[in-house]
Amino acid sequence: MSHPFDTLTPDLVLDAVESLGHLSDARVLALNSYENRVYQVGIEGGEPLIAKFYRPQRWSDAAIREEHAFTLELSEHEVPVVAPLSQAGETLFEHAGFRFALFPRRGGRAPEPGDLDQLYRLGGLLGRLHAVGASRPFLHREALTVAGFGHDSLATLLDGGFVPKSLLPAYESVARDLLRRLDALFAATPYRAIRIHGDCHPGNLLCRDEVFHIVDLDDCRMGPAVQDLWMMLAGDRQERLAQLAELMDGYREFHDFDPRQLALIEGLRALRLIHYSAWLARRWDDPAFPQSFPWFGSERYWGEQILTLREQLAALDEEPLRLF
């Protein structure tokens, strides 16, 4: 069966960009993106533009516009972020059945793992992001919850038959044990849900001309602030404690942080693991996914997932990271 993105040809991409009055030079470069389709389009006499075509039926128009509004709000508060281009007050456009947005091109390099100076600067950037994010809630976007990221994801994997039968009992058992622990952990840990980036891995915080900027708020949602912080940490416990101290020194210059949220880090890591497998499963009808992730569905992959989830169960028994 064909997939909606099958009809998204280079000619259609050029036509969409030119429908907004931009004259292309006919150069189209597909960028590395799976959830949506993203292209760099050359413009006659100007800098290339980035055209992002949204996956059909994933977000409502209201949810996409809310993402754009949040990005523009951050920009208005001088938070360095790549915001969509506006035309006559609109940022979301439609062409040949596809919804799309245009962005300026902003390249850069990802942070160096464990670099304490960079972590201080990234902490300040994320503190500024959350200061704006805490000012009002999202109305149309999903929240990060154990129910949505955990239980719904497990149901997708089990109901769809994605786990090999030989490993199904072991995977289901460890996943259900983990989700019971996460239900209890999130119920016992007080936190305030605010607007967050939602997918704040280092590849979405790029440095150019010694300035870090935020990219790709496609997964922004309501959630605990620590979700945007824990993926900045790497290494053993002592290394992560030192990194956390630098991150928080920068963060707290712009926004308060409740240290009780630190107890959620390993739980959030577990949710990301289960949700990632479910994301692959939900996108398996997209030809780009079997081609790019051929190992998904193999016994080796699911065996590794079982071991990883067991490690996460053990990690939940360890003392959470602390601020000193």
Tab-separated table of N, CA and C in Angstrom, residues 12 21 67 74 87 98 191 193 207 235 242 248 263 294:
chain	number	residue	atom	x	y	z
A	12	LEU	N	6.824	18.774	-6.089
A	12	LEU	CA	5.767	19.250	-5.193
A	12	LEU	C	6.360	20.146	-4.111
A	21	GLY	N	5.418	32.673	-2.804
A	21	GLY	CA	6.086	33.821	-3.407
A	21	GLY	C	7.595	33.755	-3.438
A	67	GLU	N	2.428	25.027	18.657
A	67	GLU	CA	3.893	24.884	18.620
A	67	GLU	C	4.539	26.135	18.034
A	74	LEU	N	8.950	32.482	22.359
A	74	LEU	CA	10.334	32.384	22.822
A	74	LEU	C	11.219	33.403	22.097
A	87	GLN	N	3.686	34.712	7.202
A	87	GLN	CA	3.225	35.444	6.020
A	87	GLN	C	1.776	35.831	6.257
A	98	PHE	N	-0.821	18.674	1.713
A	98	PHE	CA	0.206	18.629	2.760
A	98	PHE	C	0.234	19.942	3.537
A	191	TYR	N	5.524	17.698	41.092
A	191	TYR	CA	6.127	18.556	40.075
A	191	TYR	C	5.022	19.342	39.399
A	193	ALA	N	3.696	20.703	35.839
A	193	ALA	CA	3.834	20.547	34.394
A	193	ALA	C	3.838	21.924	33.738
A	207	CYS	N	25.199	24.910	18.329
A	207	CYS	CA	26.040	26.089	18.540
A	207	CYS	C	26.527	26.618	17.196
A	235	GLY	N	27.812	9.839	31.376
A	235	GLY	CA	28.926	9.305	32.149
A	235	GLY	C	28.476	8.638	33.427
A	242	ALA	N	28.589	16.366	38.718
A	242	ALA	CA	29.319	17.585	38.367
A	242	ALA	C	28.637	18.317	37.217
A	248	MET	N	22.594	23.392	36.500
A	248	MET	CA	21.676	24.095	37.389
A	248	MET	C	22.154	25.507	37.721
A	263	ALA	N	14.157	13.024	41.040
A	263	ALA	CA	13.770	11.626	41.257
A	263	ALA	C	13.104	11.020	40.027
A	294	PRO	N	16.128	-1.588	9.880
A	294	PRO	CA	15.843	-2.976	9.512
A	294	PRO	C	15.945	-3.953	10.681
